[in-house]
Structure formats: structure tokens, C-alpha cells
mmCIF file of C-alpha atoms and ligand atoms in Angstrom:
data_model
loop_
_atom_site.group_PDB
_atom_site.id
_atom_site.type_symbol
_atom_site.label_atom_id
_atom_site.label_comp_id
_atom_site.label_asym_id
_atom_site.label_seq_id
_atom_site.Cartn_x
_atom_site.Cartn_y
_atom_site.Cartn_z
ATOM 1 C CA UNK L 1 10.514 19.402 13.947
ATOM 2 C CA UNK L 2 10.786 22.333 16.302
ATOM 3 C CA UNK L 3 12.461 25.687 15.707
ATOM 4 C CA UNK L 4 13.180 28.207 18.456
ATOM 5 C CA UNK L 5 13.887 31.850 17.648
ATOM 6 C CA UNK L 6 16.317 33.147 20.258
ATOM 7 C CA UNK L 7 16.227 36.880 20.887
ATOM 8 C CA UNK L 8 19.062 38.213 23.073
ATOM 9 C CA UNK L 9 18.141 41.290 25.039
ATOM 10 C CA UNK L 10 19.702 43.910 27.183
ATOM 11 C CA UNK L 11 17.253 46.701 27.947
ATOM 12 C CA UNK L 12 14.965 45.945 25.018
ATOM 13 C CA UNK L 13 11.577 46.142 26.716
ATOM 14 C CA UNK L 14 10.120 48.462 24.111
ATOM 15 C CA UNK L 15 11.413 46.354 21.257
ATOM 16 C CA UNK L 16 10.249 43.039 22.732
ATOM 17 C CA UNK L 17 6.785 44.500 23.012
ATOM 18 C CA UNK L 18 6.847 45.189 19.267
ATOM 19 C CA UNK L 19 8.698 42.190 17.893
ATOM 20 C CA UNK L 20 6.833 39.401 19.674
ATOM 21 C CA UNK L 21 3.389 39.961 18.075
ATOM 22 C CA UNK L 22 4.982 40.432 14.637
ATOM 23 C CA UNK L 23 6.970 37.222 14.966
ATOM 24 C CA UNK L 24 3.923 35.302 16.218
ATOM 25 C CA UNK L 25 2.043 36.391 13.076
ATOM 26 C CA UNK L 26 4.870 35.041 10.914
ATOM 27 C CA UNK L 27 4.771 31.755 12.850
ATOM 28 C CA UNK L 28 1.147 31.247 11.752
ATOM 29 C CA UNK L 29 2.319 30.920 8.153
ATOM 30 C CA UNK L 30 4.821 28.162 8.984
ATOM 31 C CA UNK L 31 3.299 24.712 8.755
ATOM 32 C CA UNK L 32 6.164 22.226 8.889
ATOM 33 C CA UNK L 33 7.782 23.422 12.117
ATOM 34 C CA UNK L 34 6.539 23.913 15.619
ATOM 35 C CA UNK L 35 7.724 27.462 16.342
ATOM 36 C CA UNK L 36 8.687 29.105 19.644
ATOM 37 C CA UNK L 37 10.501 32.173 20.980
ATOM 38 C CA UNK L 38 13.168 32.254 23.665
ATOM 39 C CA UNK L 39 14.278 35.594 25.060
ATOM 40 C CA UNK L 40 17.843 35.410 26.405
ATOM 41 C CA UNK L 41 17.899 38.348 28.783
ATOM 42 C CA UNK L 42 20.802 39.447 30.945
ATOM 43 C CA UNK L 43 18.896 40.779 33.946
ATOM 44 C CA UNK L 44 18.003 43.986 32.082
ATOM 45 C CA UNK L 45 17.253 46.779 34.546
ATOM 46 C CA UNK L 46 14.400 48.057 32.347
ATOM 47 C CA UNK L 47 12.194 45.084 33.160
ATOM 48 C CA UNK L 48 12.460 43.221 29.853
ATOM 49 C CA UNK L 49 12.146 39.923 31.739
ATOM 50 C CA UNK L 50 8.923 40.934 33.493
ATOM 51 C CA UNK L 51 7.414 41.837 30.148
ATOM 52 C CA UNK L 52 8.404 38.438 28.723
ATOM 53 C CA UNK L 53 6.733 36.743 31.678
ATOM 54 C CA UNK L 54 3.541 38.715 30.964
ATOM 55 C CA UNK L 55 3.716 37.829 27.273
ATOM 56 C CA UNK L 56 4.104 34.153 28.106
ATOM 57 C CA UNK L 57 0.625 34.283 29.623
ATOM 58 C CA UNK L 58 -0.766 35.443 26.320
ATOM 59 C CA UNK L 59 1.369 33.258 24.040
ATOM 60 C CA UNK L 60 2.108 29.712 25.155
ATOM 61 C CA UNK L 61 5.253 29.387 23.022
ATOM 62 C CA UNK L 62 7.490 31.965 24.712
ATOM 63 C CA UNK L 63 10.176 31.190 27.270
ATOM 64 C CA UNK L 64 12.775 33.233 29.108
ATOM 65 C CA UNK L 65 16.401 32.436 29.922
ATOM 66 C CA UNK L 66 18.016 34.804 32.388
ATOM 67 C CA UNK L 67 21.616 35.203 33.425
ATOM 68 C CA UNK L 68 24.459 37.527 34.245
ATOM 69 C CA UNK L 69 25.588 39.895 31.524
ATOM 70 C CA UNK L 70 28.734 38.391 29.979
ATOM 71 C CA UNK L 71 28.377 39.501 26.381
ATOM 72 C CA UNK L 72 26.201 38.581 23.451
ATOM 73 C CA UNK L 73 27.926 35.259 22.799
ATOM 74 C CA UNK L 74 27.464 34.035 26.354
ATOM 75 C CA UNK L 75 23.752 34.928 26.136
ATOM 76 C CA UNK L 76 23.437 32.925 22.903
ATOM 77 C CA UNK L 77 25.287 29.906 24.292
ATOM 78 C CA UNK L 78 23.005 29.915 27.323
ATOM 79 C CA UNK L 79 19.943 30.454 25.143
ATOM 80 C CA UNK L 80 20.798 27.736 22.607
ATOM 81 C CA UNK L 81 21.493 25.257 25.403
ATOM 82 C CA UNK L 82 18.113 26.104 26.938
ATOM 83 C CA UNK L 83 16.307 25.883 23.580
ATOM 84 C CA UNK L 84 17.769 22.464 22.778
ATOM 85 C CA UNK L 85 17.673 20.876 26.225
ATOM 86 C CA UNK L 86 14.513 22.339 27.696
ATOM 87 C CA UNK L 87 12.404 23.169 24.632
ATOM 88 C CA UNK L 88 13.425 20.318 22.322
ATOM 89 C CA UNK L 89 14.613 22.566 19.494
ATOM 90 C CA UNK L 90 15.946 20.913 16.318
ATOM 91 C CA UNK L 91 16.729 24.290 14.783
ATOM 92 C CA UNK L 92 17.658 27.522 16.577
ATOM 93 C CA UNK L 93 17.613 31.086 15.256
ATOM 94 C CA UNK L 94 19.665 34.117 16.170
ATOM 95 C CA UNK L 95 17.622 37.282 15.776
ATOM 96 C CA UNK L 96 18.036 40.793 17.197
ATOM 97 C CA UNK L 97 15.304 42.308 19.318
ATOM 98 C CA UNK L 98 15.302 45.714 17.654
ATOM 99 C CA UNK L 99 13.561 44.699 14.386
ATOM 100 C CA UNK L 100 16.662 45.284 12.307
ATOM 101 C CA UNK L 101 16.161 41.624 11.406
ATOM 102 C CA UNK L 102 12.809 41.288 9.694
ATOM 103 C CA UNK L 103 10.908 38.306 11.178
ATOM 104 C CA UNK L 104 9.147 37.907 7.798
ATOM 105 C CA UNK L 105 12.395 36.329 6.592
ATOM 106 C CA UNK L 106 12.186 33.410 9.046
ATOM 107 C CA UNK L 107 10.515 31.033 6.508
ATOM 108 C CA UNK L 108 13.349 31.627 4.011
ATOM 109 C CA UNK L 109 15.891 30.483 6.575
ATOM 110 C CA UNK L 110 13.821 27.377 7.307
ATOM 111 C CA UNK L 111 13.570 26.643 3.586
ATOM 112 C CA UNK L 112 17.379 26.541 3.413
ATOM 113 C CA UNK L 113 17.480 24.132 6.353
ATOM 114 C CA UNK L 114 14.880 21.981 4.573
ATOM 115 C CA UNK L 115 17.059 21.971 1.456
ATOM 116 C CA UNK L 116 19.719 20.228 3.525
ATOM 117 C CA UNK L 117 21.888 23.111 4.728
ATOM 118 C CA UNK L 118 23.120 22.944 8.316
ATOM 119 C CA UNK L 119 23.265 26.685 8.816
ATOM 120 C CA UNK L 120 21.640 29.645 7.037
ATOM 121 C CA UNK L 121 23.389 33.017 7.335
ATOM 122 C CA UNK L 122 21.532 36.253 6.763
ATOM 123 C CA UNK L 123 23.619 38.392 4.434
ATOM 124 C CA UNK L 124 23.581 42.149 3.898
ATOM 125 C CA UNK L 125 26.313 42.141 1.270
ATOM 126 C CA UNK L 126 25.132 39.852 -1.502
ATOM 127 C CA UNK L 127 22.137 38.759 -3.501
ATOM 128 C CA UNK L 128 20.055 41.860 -2.813
ATOM 129 C CA UNK L 129 20.832 42.237 0.888
ATOM 130 C CA UNK L 130 21.606 45.749 2.154
ATOM 131 C CA UNK L 131 22.483 48.021 5.052
ATOM 132 C CA UNK L 132 20.548 51.161 6.008
ATOM 133 C CA UNK L 133 21.074 54.001 3.524
ATOM 134 C CA UNK L 134 20.803 56.488 6.370
ATOM 135 C CA UNK L 135 23.719 55.074 8.324
ATOM 136 C CA UNK L 136 26.536 57.552 8.895
ATOM 137 C CA UNK L 137 29.409 57.010 6.507
ATOM 138 C CA UNK L 138 31.822 55.687 9.141
ATOM 139 C CA UNK L 139 29.408 52.940 10.090
ATOM 140 C CA UNK L 140 28.923 51.953 6.452
ATOM 141 C CA UNK L 141 32.665 51.804 5.896
ATOM 142 C CA UNK L 142 33.203 49.870 9.097
ATOM 143 C CA UNK L 143 30.559 47.360 8.144
ATOM 144 C CA UNK L 144 31.429 46.874 4.466
ATOM 145 C CA UNK L 145 35.212 46.909 4.742
ATOM 146 C CA UNK L 146 35.186 44.961 7.977
ATOM 147 C CA UNK L 147 33.410 42.096 6.279
ATOM 148 C CA UNK L 148 35.573 42.347 3.190
ATOM 149 C CA UNK L 149 38.712 42.223 5.307
ATOM 150 C CA UNK L 150 37.464 39.157 7.167
ATOM 151 C CA UNK L 151 36.698 37.414 3.885
ATOM 152 C CA UNK L 152 40.179 38.163 2.607
ATOM 153 C CA UNK L 153 41.975 37.052 5.748
ATOM 154 C CA UNK L 154 39.846 33.936 5.994
ATOM 155 C CA UNK L 155 40.247 33.305 2.228
ATOM 156 C CA UNK L 156 36.629 32.292 1.987
ATOM 157 C CA UNK L 157 35.068 34.624 -0.503
ATOM 158 C CA UNK L 158 31.820 32.788 -1.041
ATOM 159 C CA UNK L 159 30.490 33.893 2.360
ATOM 160 C CA UNK L 160 29.695 37.586 2.386
ATOM 161 C CA UNK L 161 28.453 38.447 5.865
ATOM 162 C CA UNK L 162 30.492 37.221 8.817
ATOM 163 C CA UNK L 163 29.440 39.655 11.505
ATOM 164 C CA UNK L 164 25.681 39.634 11.151
ATOM 165 C CA UNK L 165 23.482 38.028 13.742
ATOM 166 C CA UNK L 166 20.458 36.833 11.745
ATOM 167 C CA UNK L 167 20.986 33.098 11.417
ATOM 168 C CA UNK L 168 19.395 29.683 11.663
ATOM 169 C CA UNK L 169 21.259 26.511 12.479
ATOM 170 C CA UNK L 170 20.597 22.877 13.197
ATOM 171 C CA UNK L 171 21.162 21.850 16.792
ATOM 172 C CA UNK L 172 23.986 19.531 15.627
ATOM 173 C CA UNK L 173 26.061 22.564 14.641
ATOM 174 C CA UNK L 174 25.712 24.160 18.058
ATOM 175 C CA UNK L 175 26.324 20.920 19.957
ATOM 176 C CA UNK L 176 29.473 20.254 17.963
ATOM 177 C CA UNK L 177 30.921 23.742 18.469
ATOM 178 C CA UNK L 178 29.582 24.569 21.926
ATOM 179 C CA UNK L 179 32.764 23.783 23.889
ATOM 180 C CA UNK L 180 34.813 25.963 21.574
ATOM 181 C CA UNK L 181 32.518 28.983 21.684
ATOM 182 C CA UNK L 182 34.518 31.015 24.116
ATOM 183 C CA UNK L 183 34.665 34.336 22.265
ATOM 184 C CA UNK L 184 31.704 36.166 23.668
ATOM 185 C CA UNK L 185 32.187 39.712 22.485
ATOM 186 C CA UNK L 186 29.624 40.828 19.902
ATOM 187 C CA UNK L 187 30.904 40.325 16.383
ATOM 188 C CA UNK L 188 33.738 38.059 17.447
ATOM 189 C CA UNK L 189 31.214 35.519 18.641
ATOM 190 C CA UNK L 190 29.462 35.545 15.280
ATOM 191 C CA UNK L 191 32.694 35.322 13.288
ATOM 192 C CA UNK L 192 34.233 32.568 15.406
ATOM 193 C CA UNK L 193 31.043 30.488 15.397
ATOM 194 C CA UNK L 194 30.773 30.688 11.618
ATOM 195 C CA UNK L 195 34.471 29.989 11.153
ATOM 196 C CA UNK L 196 34.305 26.817 13.260
ATOM 197 C CA UNK L 197 31.179 25.614 11.461
ATOM 198 C CA UNK L 198 32.880 26.022 8.073
ATOM 199 C CA UNK L 199 36.034 24.324 9.348
ATOM 200 C CA UNK L 200 34.002 21.299 10.406
ATOM 201 C CA UNK L 201 32.379 20.967 7.015
ATOM 202 C CA UNK L 202 28.841 22.038 7.858
ATOM 203 C CA UNK L 203 26.889 23.111 4.791
ATOM 204 C CA UNK L 204 26.196 26.827 4.838
ATOM 205 C CA UNK L 205 23.636 28.837 2.857
ATOM 206 C CA UNK L 206 23.091 32.572 2.582
ATOM 207 C CA UNK L 207 19.783 34.408 2.911
ATOM 208 C CA UNK L 208 19.963 38.011 1.653
ATOM 209 C CA UNK L 209 18.029 40.517 3.744
ATOM 210 C CA UNK L 210 17.739 44.248 4.242
ATOM 211 C CA UNK L 211 19.211 45.270 7.596
ATOM 212 C CA UNK L 212 16.797 47.841 8.981
ATOM 213 C CA UNK L 213 17.450 50.659 11.376
ATOM 214 C CA UNK L 214 17.097 50.563 15.118
ATOM 215 C CA UNK L 215 14.156 52.815 15.956
ATOM 216 C CA UNK L 216 13.980 52.536 19.696
ATOM 217 C CA UNK L 217 16.281 51.533 22.521
ATOM 218 C CA UNK L 218 20.038 51.947 22.726
ATOM 219 C CA UNK L 219 22.674 50.277 20.599
ATOM 220 C CA UNK L 220 24.912 47.905 22.550
ATOM 221 C CA UNK L 221 27.660 47.678 20.024
ATOM 222 C CA UNK L 222 30.947 49.333 20.879
ATOM 223 C CA UNK L 223 32.767 49.300 17.540
ATOM 224 C CA UNK L 224 36.152 50.505 18.700
ATOM 225 C CA UNK L 225 36.621 47.950 21.440
ATOM 226 C CA UNK L 226 35.207 45.291 19.124
ATOM 227 C CA UNK L 227 37.587 45.945 16.256
ATOM 228 C CA UNK L 228 40.727 45.018 18.156
ATOM 229 C CA UNK L 229 39.102 41.928 19.588
ATOM 230 C CA UNK L 230 37.760 40.879 16.204
ATOM 231 C CA UNK L 231 41.030 41.418 14.355
ATOM 232 C CA UNK L 232 42.923 39.521 17.005
ATOM 233 C CA UNK L 233 40.575 36.572 16.616
ATOM 234 C CA UNK L 234 40.566 36.564 12.829
ATOM 235 C CA UNK L 235 44.331 36.835 12.491
ATOM 236 C CA UNK L 236 45.272 34.326 15.186
ATOM 237 C CA UNK L 237 42.632 31.854 14.028
ATOM 238 C CA UNK L 238 43.902 32.103 10.484
ATOM 239 C CA UNK L 239 47.555 31.723 11.469
ATOM 240 C CA UNK L 240 46.739 28.658 13.566
ATOM 241 C CA UNK L 241 44.727 27.235 10.721
ATOM 242 C CA UNK L 242 47.596 27.773 8.310
ATOM 243 C CA UNK L 243 50.353 26.448 10.554
ATOM 244 C CA UNK L 244 48.471 23.384 11.730
ATOM 245 C CA UNK L 245 46.797 22.930 8.383
ATOM 246 C CA UNK L 246 47.962 22.669 4.809
ATOM 247 C CA UNK L 247 50.378 25.582 4.893
ATOM 248 C CA UNK L 248 52.319 24.061 7.791
ATOM 249 C CA UNK L 249 52.585 20.723 5.981
ATOM 250 C CA UNK L 250 53.647 22.546 2.821
ATOM 251 C CA UNK L 251 56.471 24.216 4.775
ATOM 252 C CA UNK L 252 57.611 20.899 6.275
ATOM 253 C CA UNK L 253 57.605 19.262 2.841
ATOM 254 C CA UNK L 254 59.499 22.226 1.371
ATOM 255 C CA UNK L 255 62.054 22.104 4.215
ATOM 256 C CA UNK L 256 62.646 18.417 3.514
ATOM 257 C CA UNK L 257 63.021 19.249 -0.193
ATOM 258 C CA UNK L 258 65.663 21.828 0.710
ATOM 259 C CA UNK L 259 67.641 19.174 2.595
ATOM 260 C CA UNK L 260 67.450 16.831 -0.413
ATOM 261 C CA UNK L 261 68.570 19.600 -2.753
ATOM 262 C CA UNK L 262 71.569 20.360 -0.509
ATOM 263 C CA UNK L 263 72.562 16.710 -0.061
ATOM 264 C CA UNK L 264 72.446 15.918 -3.791
ATOM 265 C CA UNK L 265 74.410 19.061 -4.592
ATOM 266 C CA UNK L 266 77.144 18.212 -2.111
ATOM 267 C CA UNK L 267 77.289 14.542 -3.026
ATOM 268 C CA UNK L 268 77.690 15.256 -6.741
ATOM 269 C CA UNK L 269 80.308 17.936 -6.167
ATOM 270 C CA UNK L 270 82.331 16.206 -3.418
ATOM 271 C CA UNK L 271 82.163 12.589 -4.532
ATOM 272 C CA UNK L 272 81.656 12.742 -8.275
ATOM 273 C CA UNK L 273 83.522 15.952 -9.065
ATOM 274 C CA UNK L 274 80.571 17.599 -10.796
ATOM 275 C CA UNK L 275 80.543 21.333 -11.349
ATOM 276 C CA UNK L 276 78.191 23.017 -8.821
ATOM 277 C CA UNK L 277 75.718 24.475 -11.335
ATOM 278 C CA UNK L 278 74.624 21.256 -13.055
ATOM 279 C CA UNK L 279 74.826 19.485 -9.689
ATOM 280 C CA UNK L 280 72.340 21.963 -8.310
ATOM 281 C CA UNK L 281 69.987 21.458 -11.239
ATOM 282 C CA UNK L 282 69.899 17.751 -10.488
ATOM 283 C CA UNK L 283 69.496 18.448 -6.768
ATOM 284 C CA UNK L 284 66.621 20.860 -7.394
ATOM 285 C CA UNK L 285 64.926 18.389 -9.733
ATOM 286 C CA UNK L 286 65.145 15.702 -7.020
ATOM 287 C CA UNK L 287 63.802 18.140 -4.418
ATOM 288 C CA UNK L 288 60.880 19.076 -6.633
ATOM 289 C CA UNK L 289 60.098 15.409 -7.201
ATOM 290 C CA UNK L 290 60.146 14.757 -3.448
ATOM 291 C CA UNK L 291 58.052 17.866 -2.775
ATOM 292 C CA UNK L 292 55.525 16.787 -5.350
ATOM 293 C CA UNK L 293 55.047 13.346 -3.903
ATOM 294 C CA UNK L 294 54.865 14.390 -0.264
ATOM 295 C CA UNK L 295 52.432 17.185 -1.099
ATOM 296 C CA UNK L 296 50.379 14.759 -3.149
ATOM 297 C CA UNK L 297 50.260 12.132 -0.421
ATOM 298 C CA UNK L 298 50.206 14.282 2.679
ATOM 299 C CA UNK L 299 49.553 18.044 2.317
ATOM 300 C CA UNK L 300 46.789 17.562 -0.239
ATOM 301 C CA UNK L 301 46.264 13.898 0.548
ATOM 302 C CA UNK L 302 42.492 14.057 0.361
ATOM 303 C CA UNK L 303 42.717 15.563 -3.141
ATOM 304 C CA UNK L 304 45.583 13.347 -4.348
ATOM 305 C CA UNK L 305 46.005 12.155 -7.905
ATOM 306 C CA UNK L 306 44.799 8.595 -8.137
ATOM 307 C CA UNK L 307 45.197 7.763 -11.807
ATOM 308 C CA UNK L 308 48.392 7.670 -13.841
ATOM 309 C CA UNK L 309 47.024 10.405 -16.104
ATOM 310 C CA UNK L 310 46.189 12.778 -13.272
ATOM 311 C CA UNK L 311 49.475 11.993 -11.495
ATOM 312 C CA UNK L 312 51.442 12.834 -14.638
ATOM 313 C CA UNK L 313 49.489 15.979 -15.392
ATOM 314 C CA UNK L 314 49.849 17.221 -11.813
ATOM 315 C CA UNK L 315 53.575 16.427 -11.866
ATOM 316 C CA UNK L 316 54.076 18.425 -15.059
ATOM 317 C CA UNK L 317 52.077 21.334 -13.656
ATOM 318 C CA UNK L 318 54.158 21.126 -10.491
ATOM 319 C CA UNK L 319 57.473 21.352 -12.337
ATOM 320 C CA UNK L 320 56.123 24.222 -14.473
ATOM 321 C CA UNK L 321 54.853 26.102 -11.408
ATOM 322 C CA UNK L 322 58.135 25.599 -9.564
ATOM 323 C CA UNK L 323 60.218 26.720 -12.539
ATOM 324 C CA UNK L 324 58.071 29.791 -13.134
ATOM 325 C CA UNK L 325 58.234 30.685 -9.439
ATOM 326 C CA UNK L 326 61.996 30.375 -9.174
ATOM 327 C CA UNK L 327 62.749 32.179 -12.432
ATOM 328 C CA UNK L 328 60.191 34.977 -12.427
ATOM 329 C CA UNK L 329 59.134 35.464 -8.846
ATOM 330 C CA UNK L 330 62.137 34.660 -6.701
ATOM 331 C CA UNK L 331 64.907 35.556 -9.152
ATOM 332 C CA UNK L 332 62.780 38.415 -10.544
ATOM 333 C CA UNK L 333 62.561 39.976 -7.081
ATOM 334 C CA UNK L 334 66.326 39.767 -6.715
ATOM 335 C CA UNK L 335 66.782 41.286 -10.167
ATOM 336 C CA UNK L 336 64.425 44.184 -9.433
ATOM 337 C CA UNK L 337 66.024 44.913 -6.054
ATOM 338 C CA UNK L 338 69.513 44.762 -7.537
ATOM 339 C CA UNK L 339 68.552 47.040 -10.435
ATOM 340 C CA UNK L 340 66.493 49.650 -8.590
ATOM 341 C CA UNK L 341 67.805 49.653 -5.028
ATOM 342 C CA UNK L 342 71.357 48.379 -5.045
ATOM 343 C CA UNK L 343 73.489 45.291 -4.732
ATOM 344 C CA UNK L 344 74.328 45.673 -1.043
ATOM 345 C CA UNK L 345 70.953 44.230 0.042
ATOM 346 C CA UNK L 346 70.916 41.276 -2.365
ATOM 347 C CA UNK L 347 70.418 38.728 0.382
ATOM 348 C CA UNK L 348 67.354 40.603 1.641
ATOM 349 C CA UNK L 349 65.875 40.502 -1.887
ATOM 350 C CA UNK L 350 66.549 36.784 -1.870
ATOM 351 C CA UNK L 351 64.643 36.386 1.410
ATOM 352 C CA UNK L 352 61.734 38.536 0.225
ATOM 353 C CA UNK L 353 61.698 36.742 -3.131
ATOM 354 C CA UNK L 354 61.614 33.422 -1.327
ATOM 355 C CA UNK L 355 58.634 34.654 0.725
ATOM 356 C CA UNK L 356 56.820 35.560 -2.507
ATOM 357 C CA UNK L 357 57.807 32.210 -3.951
ATOM 358 C CA UNK L 358 56.256 30.363 -1.011
ATOM 359 C CA UNK L 359 53.013 32.303 -1.405
ATOM 360 C CA UNK L 360 53.011 31.711 -5.169
ATOM 361 C CA UNK L 361 53.684 27.987 -4.812
ATOM 362 C CA UNK L 362 51.152 27.416 -2.053
ATOM 363 C CA UNK L 363 48.474 29.350 -3.927
ATOM 364 C CA UNK L 364 49.104 27.449 -7.159
ATOM 365 C CA UNK L 365 49.085 24.116 -5.344
ATOM 366 C CA UNK L 366 45.854 24.742 -3.501
ATOM 367 C CA UNK L 367 43.971 26.666 -6.178
ATOM 368 C CA UNK L 368 45.208 25.024 -9.372
ATOM 369 C CA UNK L 369 47.097 21.743 -9.041
ATOM 370 C CA UNK L 370 45.198 20.238 -6.122
ATOM 371 C CA UNK L 371 42.083 22.365 -6.461
ATOM 372 C CA UNK L 372 38.968 21.121 -4.743
ATOM 373 C CA UNK L 373 36.504 19.509 -7.071
ATOM 374 C CA UNK L 374 33.702 21.378 -5.349
ATOM 375 C CA UNK L 375 33.382 23.858 -2.477
HETATM 376 N N1 GTP U 1 21.539 39.208 26.396
HETATM 377 C C1 GTP U 1 22.329 40.115 25.784
HETATM 378 N N2 GTP U 1 21.917 40.689 24.660
HETATM 379 C C2 GTP U 1 22.741 41.582 24.056
HETATM 380 C C3 GTP U 1 23.999 41.952 24.581
HETATM 381 N N3 GTP U 1 24.561 42.862 23.738
HETATM 382 C C4 GTP U 1 23.688 43.037 22.733
HETATM 383 N N4 GTP U 1 22.584 42.273 22.936
HETATM 384 C C5 GTP U 1 21.395 42.159 22.062
HETATM 385 O O1 GTP U 1 21.865 41.770 20.781
HETATM 386 C C6 GTP U 1 21.072 42.389 19.771
HETATM 387 C C7 GTP U 1 21.970 43.196 18.854
HETATM 388 O O2 GTP U 1 22.546 44.301 19.548
HETATM 389 P P1 GTP U 1 22.515 45.765 18.930
HETATM 390 O O3 GTP U 1 22.944 46.734 19.973
HETATM 391 O O4 GTP U 1 21.200 45.983 18.286
HETATM 392 O O5 GTP U 1 23.668 45.664 17.846
HETATM 393 P P2 GTP U 1 23.591 46.209 16.333
HETATM 394 O O6 GTP U 1 22.315 45.825 15.702
HETATM 395 O O7 GTP U 1 24.868 45.774 15.672
HETATM 396 O O8 GTP U 1 23.654 47.786 16.538
HETATM 397 P P3 GTP U 1 22.524 48.904 16.165
HETATM 398 O O9 GTP U 1 22.466 48.959 14.637
HETATM 399 O O10 GTP U 1 23.040 50.150 16.755
HETATM 400 O O11 GTP U 1 21.256 48.424 16.759
HETATM 401 C C8 GTP U 1 20.016 43.225 20.484
HETATM 402 O O12 GTP U 1 18.837 42.459 20.601
HETATM 403 C C9 GTP U 1 20.661 43.453 21.858
HETATM 404 O O13 GTP U 1 19.720 43.654 22.884
HETATM 405 C C10 GTP U 1 24.398 41.334 25.807
HETATM 406 O O14 GTP U 1 25.479 41.584 26.339
HETATM 407 N N5 GTP U 1 23.541 40.427 26.358
HETATM 408 MG MG1 MG U 2 20.581 46.442 16.470
#
């Protein structure tokens, strides 16, 4: 097995000079992988590439990939392609040049790969990982809350560090996602790559580490321009995922249920002379039954009930959830609006209450009724 540590550089001559010997020392302790370094340099004016060429005379396991500067992500895509195609890498690493990522941690990442994980993510926000205490407060806030916000929007709380760039992954992960890696700007590249890997079911581990400080060379991050780009990616990716995923199906099923409710109501009133209120109860019960079955077979098809006992228990939970939602959440919102704001906006309260109801129902369905048996 071969692992290639890819170091992206833009004007990192001084750092490359320091990090290469340290990393080579770490390599000596690794027995079950053939280790190599690939510097992915974007024609740095400071002569980083020339230094790498010199170093490759001293160490026979260093290569250089050069290209136009198109952002960190583009450098990684080029570097990973080079590492896999030209160097025969089975595993590739992402690691910064400026020693903020401690090369001593490399064996821990490999251990996770050996345990069967497809990707190991260095984390600064869990399990003993940390960010520099000396960072100015705005950078700490940006880093901590940025990651928290991403976790909330993505609804994947078990992964703590989305923006970091200390990672190891099997070549299969890169080859699968390569065509879709089109977000090249700094953090957005890291977030989108991780998001796609999770989506496709790759097994992901975390490796806590202390993120050091940059001692020499200039920072390339541009937080302000990155934030907008990152938020745009996270929000649009999540909306797409919801609409084309379970949430979209849930809405279609619910829409169909609404039609059933309306048809039964009208049929009972117009043809059988029922009073509207009991007719609606029957209509709603039919709609809930239809919603349950379509959600069971389609929306949550891969987690469907497949015994009579689990079908019945899910059905009961479904009726209970629906009743609670309608009475307390939807009707409760209308009641509160009517009491505290005024009757004139009652239809708005109904719409807002229905929005809450959808969120309540979808959350209960995915987290409780059709919860995943494991992550
Ligand atoms: N090839 C290439 N490398 C880049 C580019 N932008 C950043 N890098 C490298 O990516 C790594 C991380 O960039 P940094 O500027 O250190 O980002 P950071 O660690 O979030 O910021 P600091 O804490 O200020 O260092 C470094 O090795 C950079 O040289 C780029 O456009 N092309
Ligand atoms: Mg850095």
C-alpha cells in the first residue's frame, strides 16, 4: 500500500524547507505503507518549486505538481490525480505546508484507514482537538461558530470539523467524487468534498489534533470573501438535498394526502349528507393512512417496517405524531396568534402553523418513527 502526503503551496518556500525533513522523519516510523510527498505548487513566485526540485535530489520520495493558481481545491484535485495516476497512491493526505498540521499525526490517520474507514478527518473541535489560544477573538469565533453553523445546516452533528484541511482518504473516495469537485475556493472545497463523501456512504472517522499557529509565510485565507461562498454552498447543497431527497418525497406524499382528505370530505358531505366536521375526521384519518403507507414504502423505503409488529407500532406512532402536531403545533400556533396578536391575521397563523407542523412531522418521521438503526 502506498500513501502520498499532498502539500499545497503558494509562496511557502520557507515552510517547505522546514516541513519536509520533519515529515520524512515521521515516515521512518511507518512500516505498513510506502510513504511519499507531493507538493502541489501554483507557480509560486518565491521559488517553492525550485526548492522542491532540490529536495527531490536528497529524498527520492518527493514529487512536484505545478499548475496555474486556481484556488486550493483545484491544486488538490490536480495533486490527487497526480498522486493516484503517476505515483500509484492508494491513500492520499491533505496537509498544510505551514506546520499548523503536525506531521506526527500522520500514523493516526493511517490507523483509521486500516480500521476500515474510507476517510479520516482531522478535527479541532472534538476529542481533545484545539485551535490556537493566541488567535484573535474574531478568528476563534469565525472558526468555532462557522463549523457549528455548518453542522446545524447539514444536520450532521457527529462530524465536528468541516473546514479543516488535515485529512486522509482512500483513492476510491477521490475517484468517485472527482467530477463533482468544482468548488475550488478554500473552505468551500473542504466542505463540499466532505459533504459528497458522506452523501455517498463512505465511512468517515475523526482524528483530533491541535491546530498550531503559522510561524512564517503569509496566510492565504480571505475569510470575508470565503464566508459568502461557503454559506451559498452549504445552503444550496442542503436545499437540493432536501428537495430531491426525503423531504421532497415527504412533501409529495403529504400533498397527495391533502387531496385524499379533500375528496373524502366532499364525497361524504355531497353524496352522503354527512355534516362537515365528522366528514373531515374521516377524511383526515384516510389521508394519514395514505401518508403513512407512502412514507413507509417510498420516503423511508430503505427503513420500512417489514414485520406486522413493527408496521403496527409505526402506524400507531404515526397517528399519535400527526394528532399531536395538528392539535398542539398547528392549532396551537393559530391559538397563540389569535390570542396575542389579533384575529385579522388568522390565515397567516394557519400558514405559519402548517410550516411548523411540516417541520415537526418530518423530524419525528426521520428521527423517531423511521430512525436509522445505525449511523
Ligand atoms: N497550491 C495552492 N496552495 C494554496 C492556495 N491557497 C492556499 N494554499 C495552501 O494551503 C495551505 C493552507 O493555507 P493557509 O493560508 O495556511 O490557510 P490557513 O491555515 O487556514 O490560514 P493561517 O492560519 O493564516 O495559516 C497552505 O499550505 C497554503 O500554501 C492556492 O491557491 N494554491
Ligand atoms: Mg495555515
